[in-house]
Each structure stands twice: as structure tokens, then as C-alpha cells.
Short mmCIF file of N, CA and C in Angstrom, two decimals:
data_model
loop_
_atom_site.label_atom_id
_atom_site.label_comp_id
_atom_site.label_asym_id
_atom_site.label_seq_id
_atom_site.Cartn_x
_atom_site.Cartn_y
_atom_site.Cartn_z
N UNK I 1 0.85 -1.16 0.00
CA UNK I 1 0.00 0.00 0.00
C UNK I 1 0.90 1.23 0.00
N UNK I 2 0.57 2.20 -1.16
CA UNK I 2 1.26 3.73 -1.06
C UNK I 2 1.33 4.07 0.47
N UNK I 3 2.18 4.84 1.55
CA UNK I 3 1.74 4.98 2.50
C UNK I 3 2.13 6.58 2.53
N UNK I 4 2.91 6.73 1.32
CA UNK I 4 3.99 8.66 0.89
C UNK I 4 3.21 8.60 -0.21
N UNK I 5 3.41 10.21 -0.50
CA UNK I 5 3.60 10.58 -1.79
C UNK I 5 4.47 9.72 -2.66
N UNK I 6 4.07 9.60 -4.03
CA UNK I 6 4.35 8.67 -4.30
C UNK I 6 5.80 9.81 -5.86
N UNK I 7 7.01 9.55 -5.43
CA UNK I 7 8.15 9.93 -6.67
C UNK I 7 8.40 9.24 -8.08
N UNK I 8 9.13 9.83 -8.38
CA UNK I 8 9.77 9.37 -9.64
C UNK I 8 10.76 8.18 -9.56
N UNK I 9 11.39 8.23 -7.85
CA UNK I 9 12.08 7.11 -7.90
C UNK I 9 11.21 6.14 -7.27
N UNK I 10 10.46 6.04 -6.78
CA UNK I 10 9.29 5.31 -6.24
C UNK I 10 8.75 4.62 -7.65
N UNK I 11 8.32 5.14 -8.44
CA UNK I 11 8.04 4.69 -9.90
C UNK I 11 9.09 4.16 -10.34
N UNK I 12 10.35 4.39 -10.85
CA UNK I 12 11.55 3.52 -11.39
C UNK I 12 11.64 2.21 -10.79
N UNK I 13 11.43 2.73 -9.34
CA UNK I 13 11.58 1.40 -8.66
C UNK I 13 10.58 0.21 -9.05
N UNK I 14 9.40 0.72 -9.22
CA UNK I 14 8.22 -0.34 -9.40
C UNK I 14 8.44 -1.08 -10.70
N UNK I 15 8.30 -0.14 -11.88
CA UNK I 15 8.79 -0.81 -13.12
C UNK I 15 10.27 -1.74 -12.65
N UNK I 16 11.07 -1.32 -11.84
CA UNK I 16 12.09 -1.96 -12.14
C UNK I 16 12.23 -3.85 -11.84
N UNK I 17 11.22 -3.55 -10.58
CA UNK I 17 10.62 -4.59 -9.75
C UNK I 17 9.64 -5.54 -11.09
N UNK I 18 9.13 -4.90 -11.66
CA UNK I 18 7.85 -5.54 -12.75
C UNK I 18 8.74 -6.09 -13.82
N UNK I 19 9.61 -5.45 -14.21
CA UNK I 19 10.12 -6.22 -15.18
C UNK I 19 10.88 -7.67 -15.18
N UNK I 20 11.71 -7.85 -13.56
CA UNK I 20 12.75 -8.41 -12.93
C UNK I 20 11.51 -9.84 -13.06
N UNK I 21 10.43 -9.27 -12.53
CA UNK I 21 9.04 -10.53 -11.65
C UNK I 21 8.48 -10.99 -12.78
N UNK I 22 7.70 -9.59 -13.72
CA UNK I 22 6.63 -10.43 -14.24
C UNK I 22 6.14 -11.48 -14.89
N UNK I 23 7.35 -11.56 -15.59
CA UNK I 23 7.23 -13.38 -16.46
C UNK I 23 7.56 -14.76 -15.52
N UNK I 24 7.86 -14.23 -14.36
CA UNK I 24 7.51 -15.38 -13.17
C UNK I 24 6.62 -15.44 -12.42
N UNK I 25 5.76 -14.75 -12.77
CA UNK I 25 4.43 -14.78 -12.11
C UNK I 25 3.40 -15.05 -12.44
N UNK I 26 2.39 -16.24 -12.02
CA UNK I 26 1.31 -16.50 -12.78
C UNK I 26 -0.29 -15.73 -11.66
N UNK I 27 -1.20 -15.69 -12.44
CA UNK I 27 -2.99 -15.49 -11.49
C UNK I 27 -2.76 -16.19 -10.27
N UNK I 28 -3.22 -15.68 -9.46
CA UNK I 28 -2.86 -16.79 -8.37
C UNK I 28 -3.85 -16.09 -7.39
N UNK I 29 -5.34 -15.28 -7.55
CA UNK I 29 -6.05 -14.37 -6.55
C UNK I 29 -6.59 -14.93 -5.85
N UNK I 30 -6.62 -14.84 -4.68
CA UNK I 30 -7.75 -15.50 -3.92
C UNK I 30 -9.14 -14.80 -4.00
N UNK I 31 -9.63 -15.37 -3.59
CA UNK I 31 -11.77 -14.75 -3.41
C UNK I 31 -11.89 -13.98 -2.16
N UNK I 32 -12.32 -12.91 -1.94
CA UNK I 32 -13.35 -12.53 -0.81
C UNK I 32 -13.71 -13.44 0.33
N UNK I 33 -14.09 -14.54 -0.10
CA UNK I 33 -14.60 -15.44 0.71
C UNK I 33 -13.00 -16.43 1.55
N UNK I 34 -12.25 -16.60 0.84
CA UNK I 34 -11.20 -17.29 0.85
C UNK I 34 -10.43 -16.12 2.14
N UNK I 35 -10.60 -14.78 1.58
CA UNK I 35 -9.62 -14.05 2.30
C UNK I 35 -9.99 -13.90 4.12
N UNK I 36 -11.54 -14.13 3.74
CA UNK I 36 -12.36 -14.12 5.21
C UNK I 36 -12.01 -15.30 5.58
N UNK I 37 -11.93 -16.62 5.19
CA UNK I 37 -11.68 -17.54 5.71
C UNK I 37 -10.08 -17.61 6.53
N UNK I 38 -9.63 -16.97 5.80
CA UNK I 38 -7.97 -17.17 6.22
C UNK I 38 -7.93 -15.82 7.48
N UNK I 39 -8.42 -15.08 7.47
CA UNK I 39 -8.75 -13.79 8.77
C UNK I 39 -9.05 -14.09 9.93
N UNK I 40 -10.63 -15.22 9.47
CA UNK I 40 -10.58 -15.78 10.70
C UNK I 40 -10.12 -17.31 11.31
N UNK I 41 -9.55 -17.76 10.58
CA UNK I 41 -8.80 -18.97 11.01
C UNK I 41 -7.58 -18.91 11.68
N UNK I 42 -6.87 -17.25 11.23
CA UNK I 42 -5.65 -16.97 12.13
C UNK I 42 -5.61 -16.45 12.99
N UNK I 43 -6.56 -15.23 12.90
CA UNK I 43 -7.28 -14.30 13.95
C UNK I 43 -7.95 -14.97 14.61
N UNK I 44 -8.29 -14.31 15.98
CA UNK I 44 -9.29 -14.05 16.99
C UNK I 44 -9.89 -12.75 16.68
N UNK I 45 -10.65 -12.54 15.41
CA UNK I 45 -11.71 -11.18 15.44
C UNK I 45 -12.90 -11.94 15.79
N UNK I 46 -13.65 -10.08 15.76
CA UNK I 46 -14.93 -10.13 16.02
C UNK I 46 -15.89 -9.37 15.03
N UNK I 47 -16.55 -10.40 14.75
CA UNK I 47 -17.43 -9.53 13.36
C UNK I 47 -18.58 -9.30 13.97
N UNK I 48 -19.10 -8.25 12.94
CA UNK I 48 -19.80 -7.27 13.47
C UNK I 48 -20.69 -6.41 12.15
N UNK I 49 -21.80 -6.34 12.39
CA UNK I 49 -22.73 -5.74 11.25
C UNK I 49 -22.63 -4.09 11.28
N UNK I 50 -22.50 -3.44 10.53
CA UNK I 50 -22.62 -1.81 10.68
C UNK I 50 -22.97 -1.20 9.57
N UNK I 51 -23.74 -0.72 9.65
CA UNK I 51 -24.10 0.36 8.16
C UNK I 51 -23.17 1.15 8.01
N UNK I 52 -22.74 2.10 8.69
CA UNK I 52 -21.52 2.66 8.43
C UNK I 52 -19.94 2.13 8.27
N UNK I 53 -20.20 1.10 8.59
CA UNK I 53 -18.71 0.17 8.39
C UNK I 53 -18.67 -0.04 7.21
N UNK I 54 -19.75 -1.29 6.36
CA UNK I 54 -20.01 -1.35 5.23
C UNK I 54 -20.12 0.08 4.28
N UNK I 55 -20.27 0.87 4.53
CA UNK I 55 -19.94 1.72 3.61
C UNK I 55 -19.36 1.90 3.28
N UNK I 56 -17.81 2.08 4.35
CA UNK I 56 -16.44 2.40 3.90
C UNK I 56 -16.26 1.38 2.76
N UNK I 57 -16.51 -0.04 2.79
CA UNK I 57 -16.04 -1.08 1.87
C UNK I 57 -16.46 -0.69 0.95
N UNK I 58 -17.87 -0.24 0.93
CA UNK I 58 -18.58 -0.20 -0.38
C UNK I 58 -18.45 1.30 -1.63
N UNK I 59 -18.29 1.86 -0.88
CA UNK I 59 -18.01 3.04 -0.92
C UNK I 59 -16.18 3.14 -1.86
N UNK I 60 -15.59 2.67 -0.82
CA UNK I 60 -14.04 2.69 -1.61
C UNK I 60 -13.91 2.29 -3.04
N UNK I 61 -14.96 0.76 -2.73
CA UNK I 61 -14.96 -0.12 -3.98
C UNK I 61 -15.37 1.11 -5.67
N UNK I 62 -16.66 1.66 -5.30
CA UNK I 62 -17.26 1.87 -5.75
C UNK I 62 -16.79 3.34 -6.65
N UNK I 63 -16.42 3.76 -5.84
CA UNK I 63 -15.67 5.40 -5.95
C UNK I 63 -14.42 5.42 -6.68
N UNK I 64 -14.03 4.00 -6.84
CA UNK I 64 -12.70 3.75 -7.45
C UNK I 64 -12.41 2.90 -8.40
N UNK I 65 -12.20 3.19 -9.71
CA UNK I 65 -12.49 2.41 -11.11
C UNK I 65 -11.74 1.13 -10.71
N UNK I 66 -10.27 1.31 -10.36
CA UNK I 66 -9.41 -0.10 -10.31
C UNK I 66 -10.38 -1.16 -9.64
N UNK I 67 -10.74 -0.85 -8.40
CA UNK I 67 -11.74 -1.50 -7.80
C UNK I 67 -12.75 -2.10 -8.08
N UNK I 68 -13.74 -1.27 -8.69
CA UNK I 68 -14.74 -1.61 -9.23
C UNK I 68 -14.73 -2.19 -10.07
N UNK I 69 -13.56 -2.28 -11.05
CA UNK I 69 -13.71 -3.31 -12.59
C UNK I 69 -13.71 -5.04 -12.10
N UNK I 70 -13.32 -4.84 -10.36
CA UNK I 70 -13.06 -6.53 -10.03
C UNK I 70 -14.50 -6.97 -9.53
N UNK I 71 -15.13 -5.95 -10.06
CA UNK I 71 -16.93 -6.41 -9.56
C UNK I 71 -17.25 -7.28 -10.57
N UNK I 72 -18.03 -9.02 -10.85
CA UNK I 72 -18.73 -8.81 -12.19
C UNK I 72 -19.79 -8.10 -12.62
N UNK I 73 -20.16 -7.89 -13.93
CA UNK I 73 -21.11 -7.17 -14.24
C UNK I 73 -22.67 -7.18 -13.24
N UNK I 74 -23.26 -6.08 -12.81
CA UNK I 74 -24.59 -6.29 -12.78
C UNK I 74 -24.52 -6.51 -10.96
N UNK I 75 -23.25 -6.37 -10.69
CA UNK I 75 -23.00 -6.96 -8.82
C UNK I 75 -22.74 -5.30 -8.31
N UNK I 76 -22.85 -5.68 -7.22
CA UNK I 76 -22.50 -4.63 -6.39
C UNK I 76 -22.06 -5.51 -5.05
N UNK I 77 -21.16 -4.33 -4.20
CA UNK I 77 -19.92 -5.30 -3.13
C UNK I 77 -20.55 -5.82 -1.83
N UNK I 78 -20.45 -6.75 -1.23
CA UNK I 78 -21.17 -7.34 -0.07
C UNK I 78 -19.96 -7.57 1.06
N UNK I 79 -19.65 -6.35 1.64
CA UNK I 79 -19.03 -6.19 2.74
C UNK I 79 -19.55 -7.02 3.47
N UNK I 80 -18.11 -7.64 4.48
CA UNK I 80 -18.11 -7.78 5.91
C UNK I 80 -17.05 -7.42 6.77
N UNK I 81 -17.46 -7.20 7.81
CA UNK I 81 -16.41 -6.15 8.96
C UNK I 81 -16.16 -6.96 9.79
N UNK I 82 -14.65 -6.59 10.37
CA UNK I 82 -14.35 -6.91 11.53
C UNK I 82 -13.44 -6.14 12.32
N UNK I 83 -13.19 -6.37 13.80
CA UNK I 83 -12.38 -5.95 14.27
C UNK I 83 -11.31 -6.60 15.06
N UNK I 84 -10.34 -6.75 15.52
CA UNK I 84 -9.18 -7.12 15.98
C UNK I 84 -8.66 -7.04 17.03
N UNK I 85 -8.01 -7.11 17.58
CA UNK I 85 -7.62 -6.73 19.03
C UNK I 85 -5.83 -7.10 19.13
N UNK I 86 -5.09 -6.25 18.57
CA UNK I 86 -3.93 -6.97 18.37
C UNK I 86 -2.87 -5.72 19.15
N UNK I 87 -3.05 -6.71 20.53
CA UNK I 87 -2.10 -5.81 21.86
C UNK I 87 -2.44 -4.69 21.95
N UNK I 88 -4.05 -4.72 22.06
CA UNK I 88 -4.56 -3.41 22.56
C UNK I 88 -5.34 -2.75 21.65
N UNK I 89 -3.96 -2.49 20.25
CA UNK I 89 -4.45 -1.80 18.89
C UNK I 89 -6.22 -2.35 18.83
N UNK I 90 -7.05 -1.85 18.48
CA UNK I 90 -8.58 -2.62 17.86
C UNK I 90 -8.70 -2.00 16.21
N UNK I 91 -8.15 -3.01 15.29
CA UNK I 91 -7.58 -2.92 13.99
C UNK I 91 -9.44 -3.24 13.34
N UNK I 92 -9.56 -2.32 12.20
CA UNK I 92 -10.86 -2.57 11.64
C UNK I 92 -10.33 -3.49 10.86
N UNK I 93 -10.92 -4.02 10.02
CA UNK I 93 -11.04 -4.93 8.63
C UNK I 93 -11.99 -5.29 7.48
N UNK I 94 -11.99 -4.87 7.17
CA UNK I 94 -13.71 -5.00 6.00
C UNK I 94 -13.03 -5.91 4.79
N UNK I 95 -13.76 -6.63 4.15
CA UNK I 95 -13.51 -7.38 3.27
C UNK I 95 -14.67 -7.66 1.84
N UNK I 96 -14.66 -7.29 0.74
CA UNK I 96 -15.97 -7.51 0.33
C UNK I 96 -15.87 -8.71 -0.46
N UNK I 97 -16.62 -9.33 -0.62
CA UNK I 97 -16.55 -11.07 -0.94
C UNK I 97 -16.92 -11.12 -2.69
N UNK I 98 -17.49 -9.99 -2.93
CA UNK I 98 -17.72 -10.44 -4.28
C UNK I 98 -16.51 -10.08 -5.00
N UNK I 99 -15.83 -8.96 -4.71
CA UNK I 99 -14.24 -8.37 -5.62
C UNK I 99 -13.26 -9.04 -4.70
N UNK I 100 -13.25 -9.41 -3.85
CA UNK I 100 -11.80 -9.85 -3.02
C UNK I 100 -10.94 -8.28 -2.39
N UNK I 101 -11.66 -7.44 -2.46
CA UNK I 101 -10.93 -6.28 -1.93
C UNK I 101 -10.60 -5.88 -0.47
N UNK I 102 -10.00 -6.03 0.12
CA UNK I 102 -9.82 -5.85 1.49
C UNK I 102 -9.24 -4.50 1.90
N UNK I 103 -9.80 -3.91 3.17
CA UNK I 103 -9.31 -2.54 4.06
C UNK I 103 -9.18 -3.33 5.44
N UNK I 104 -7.87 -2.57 5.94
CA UNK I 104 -7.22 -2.80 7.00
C UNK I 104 -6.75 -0.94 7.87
N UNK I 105 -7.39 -1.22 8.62
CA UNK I 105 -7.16 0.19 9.61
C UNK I 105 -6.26 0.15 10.49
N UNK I 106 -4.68 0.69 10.72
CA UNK I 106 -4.55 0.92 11.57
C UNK I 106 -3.57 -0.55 11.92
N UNK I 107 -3.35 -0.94 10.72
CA UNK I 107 -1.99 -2.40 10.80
C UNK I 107 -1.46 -2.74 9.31
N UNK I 108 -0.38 -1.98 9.11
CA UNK I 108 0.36 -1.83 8.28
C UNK I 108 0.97 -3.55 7.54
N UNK I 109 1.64 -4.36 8.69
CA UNK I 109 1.81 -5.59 8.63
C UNK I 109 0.64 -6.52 8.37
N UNK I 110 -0.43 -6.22 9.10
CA UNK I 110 -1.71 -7.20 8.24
C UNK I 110 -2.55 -7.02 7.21
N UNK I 111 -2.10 -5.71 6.67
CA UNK I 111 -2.27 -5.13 5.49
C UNK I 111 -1.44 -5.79 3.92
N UNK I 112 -0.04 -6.19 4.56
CA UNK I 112 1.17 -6.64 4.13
C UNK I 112 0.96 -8.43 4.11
N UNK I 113 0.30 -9.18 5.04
CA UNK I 113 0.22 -10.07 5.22
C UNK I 113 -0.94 -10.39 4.08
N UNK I 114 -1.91 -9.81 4.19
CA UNK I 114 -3.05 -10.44 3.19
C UNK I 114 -3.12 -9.90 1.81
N UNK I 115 -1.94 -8.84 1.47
CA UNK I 115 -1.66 -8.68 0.55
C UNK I 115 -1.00 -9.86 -0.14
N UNK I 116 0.21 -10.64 0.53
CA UNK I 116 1.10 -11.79 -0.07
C UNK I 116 -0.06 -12.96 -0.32
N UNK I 117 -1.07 -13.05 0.82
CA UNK I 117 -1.78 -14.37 0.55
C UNK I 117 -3.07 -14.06 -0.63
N UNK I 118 -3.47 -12.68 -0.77
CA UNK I 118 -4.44 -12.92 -1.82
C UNK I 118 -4.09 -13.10 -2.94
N UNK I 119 -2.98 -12.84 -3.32
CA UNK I 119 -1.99 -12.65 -4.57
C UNK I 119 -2.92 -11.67 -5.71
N UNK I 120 -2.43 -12.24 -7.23
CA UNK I 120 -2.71 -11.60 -8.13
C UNK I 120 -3.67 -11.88 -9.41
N UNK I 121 -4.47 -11.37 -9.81
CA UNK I 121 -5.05 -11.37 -11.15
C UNK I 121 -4.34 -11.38 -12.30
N UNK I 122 -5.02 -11.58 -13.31
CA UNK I 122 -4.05 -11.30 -14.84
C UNK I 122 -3.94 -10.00 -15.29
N UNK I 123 -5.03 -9.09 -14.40
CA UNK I 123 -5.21 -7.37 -14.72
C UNK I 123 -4.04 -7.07 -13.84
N UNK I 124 -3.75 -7.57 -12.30
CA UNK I 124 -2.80 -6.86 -11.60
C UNK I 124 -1.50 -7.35 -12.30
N UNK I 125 -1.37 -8.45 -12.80
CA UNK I 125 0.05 -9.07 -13.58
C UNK I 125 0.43 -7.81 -14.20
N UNK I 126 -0.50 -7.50 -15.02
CA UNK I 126 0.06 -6.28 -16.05
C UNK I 126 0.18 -4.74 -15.56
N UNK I 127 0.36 -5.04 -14.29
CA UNK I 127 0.21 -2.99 -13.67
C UNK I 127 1.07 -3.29 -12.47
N UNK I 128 2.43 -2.53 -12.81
CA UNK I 128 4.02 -2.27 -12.56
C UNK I 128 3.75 -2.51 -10.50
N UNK I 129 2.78 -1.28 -10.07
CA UNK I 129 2.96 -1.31 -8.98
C UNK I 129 2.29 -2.50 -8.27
N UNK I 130 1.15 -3.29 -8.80
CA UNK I 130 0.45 -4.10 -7.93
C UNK I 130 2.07 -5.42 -8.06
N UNK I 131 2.37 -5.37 -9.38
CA UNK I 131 3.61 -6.39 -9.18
C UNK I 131 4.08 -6.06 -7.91
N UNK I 132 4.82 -5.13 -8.21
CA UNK I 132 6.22 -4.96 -7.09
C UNK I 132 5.23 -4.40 -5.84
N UNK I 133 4.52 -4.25 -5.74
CA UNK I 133 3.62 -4.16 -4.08
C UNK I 133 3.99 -5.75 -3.22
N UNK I 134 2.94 -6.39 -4.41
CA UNK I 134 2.90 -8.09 -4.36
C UNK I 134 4.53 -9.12 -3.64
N UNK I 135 5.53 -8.27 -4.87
CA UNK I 135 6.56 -8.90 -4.73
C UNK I 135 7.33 -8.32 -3.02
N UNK I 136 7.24 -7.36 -2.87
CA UNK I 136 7.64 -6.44 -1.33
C UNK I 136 6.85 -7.21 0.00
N UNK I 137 5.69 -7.64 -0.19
CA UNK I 137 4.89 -8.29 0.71
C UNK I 137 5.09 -9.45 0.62
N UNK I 138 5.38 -10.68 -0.55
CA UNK I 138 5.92 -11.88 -0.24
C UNK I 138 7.04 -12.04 0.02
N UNK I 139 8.43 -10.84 -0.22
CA UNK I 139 9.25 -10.68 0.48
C UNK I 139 9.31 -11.01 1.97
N UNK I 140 8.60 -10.36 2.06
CA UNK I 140 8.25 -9.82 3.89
C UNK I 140 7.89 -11.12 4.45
N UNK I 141 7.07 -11.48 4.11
CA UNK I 141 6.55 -12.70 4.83
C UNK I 141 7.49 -14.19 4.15
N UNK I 142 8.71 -14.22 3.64
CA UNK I 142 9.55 -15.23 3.17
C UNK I 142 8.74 -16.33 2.12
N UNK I 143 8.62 -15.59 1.19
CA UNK I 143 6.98 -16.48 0.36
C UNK I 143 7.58 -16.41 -1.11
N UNK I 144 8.90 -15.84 -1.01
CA UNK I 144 9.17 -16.05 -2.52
C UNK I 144 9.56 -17.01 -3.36
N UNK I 145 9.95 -17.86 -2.86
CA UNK I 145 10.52 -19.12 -3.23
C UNK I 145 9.03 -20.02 -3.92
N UNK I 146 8.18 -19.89 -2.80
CA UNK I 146 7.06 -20.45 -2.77
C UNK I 146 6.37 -20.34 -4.09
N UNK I 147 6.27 -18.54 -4.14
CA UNK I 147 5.56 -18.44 -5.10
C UNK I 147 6.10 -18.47 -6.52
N UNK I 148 7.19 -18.22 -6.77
CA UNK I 148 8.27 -18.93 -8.21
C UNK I 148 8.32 -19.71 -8.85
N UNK I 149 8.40 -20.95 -7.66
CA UNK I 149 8.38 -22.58 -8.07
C UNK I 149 6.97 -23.25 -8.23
#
């Protein structure tokens, strides 16, 4: 995830990253549903219904073309929320199940974490930064090997 303004060497870098990766990388996305499953199988959250929670999901999705093109036609996003409790922090989480799009409040690392496990589309294959985002987060979590071979 951008977390700066984003430079010129920030950009070099990404292409530089995309070119190094991309022909070793195949689709590999997980689902919405998949990503909730893996949230709460590692986690101890607590889900929770909110009209205003769901909005944020729906809302982001919606307001934002990249996003929205991972809708299929004729859908609209079916948020679910949660929250966290990680040493105090109480980390939001929304997830919408029909695009696989996930928001993370307030945890940079589990932001980073379910970035490596949802992986990638054939649309993100071809766009420099979701590569090298992808590739920085399976870094992180020692997943490169994994995902290569």
C-alpha cells in the first residue's frame, strides 16, 4: 500500500521490480470469501454488522475504477467487517466477498500479510505497482521461493 507521496524514484523502482518478476508470475487471486476464511482462522476477530462500516467497503470499492472493474457485471460489493484486538491496537477490517478487496485500519503488517496471501489477477500481472507491491509483501513474509516454483 502507497503509504507517501508517491516519486519518480518510487516509480523507477516499481517498473524496475515488474520487469525483474513479471514473467515469473502466474494469477494466483484469492476470493473474498477465501480471504475471510484465512482472517478468521488466524485471527481471533470479532465480526460485526454496521451500516456505516459497510460503507467504507462499499463506498471505496465503488468510488474507485481499479476496484470496481473486479466487480462482475450487474454486482454490487457485499461487505463484511471486523475488528481485531492486536495488543490493545482494535484494527478494523472490511472485506468484500464479491471483488476480493480488502481494508485494513490501523496495521500496516496485516495489510502486508493479506496482501502476499491474496496474490494476483491477470489485470494486476500487467500494472508495474500491484507487481512490485505483491513482490515487497511476499518478500516480507519469506513467500518467494514459494511463489516462483
Amino acid at each position: 500500500m502507497v503509504r507517501e507521496p508517491v516519486t519518480k524514484e518510487m516509480l523507477e523502482q516499481w517498473k524496475k521490480v515488474f520487469e525483474q518478476y513479471k514473467d515469473k508470475l502466474q494469477a494466483n487471486r484469492k476470493t473474498g470469501q477465501e480471504l475471510v476464511e484465512y482472517i478468521t482462522s488466524k485471527y481471533e476477530v470479532e465480526r460485526f454488522k454496521d451500516e456505516e462500516a459497510d460503507k467504507v467497503i462499499y463506498y471505496n470499492i465503488m468510488e474507485n475504477e481499479p476496484l470496481r472493474s473486479k466487480l462482475p457485471s450487474d454486482t454490487e460489493p457485499n461487505p463484511v467487517t471486523f475488528y481485531w484486538n492486536n495488543n490493545g491496537n482494535k484494527v478494523f477490517i472490511g472485506v468484500d466477498l464479491v471483488s476480493g478487496f480488502y481494508f485494513v485500519e490501523d496495521d500496516e503488517v496485516l495489510w502486508d500479510e493479506l496482501c502476499a496471501f491474496q496474490g494476483l489477477d491477470e489485470e494486476d500481472l500487467c500494472n508495474y505497482y500491484c507487481v512490485a507491491e505483491y513482490i515487497s509483501c511476499i518478500k516480507k513474509f519469506g513467500m518467494l521461493e514459494e511463489i516462483l516454483n
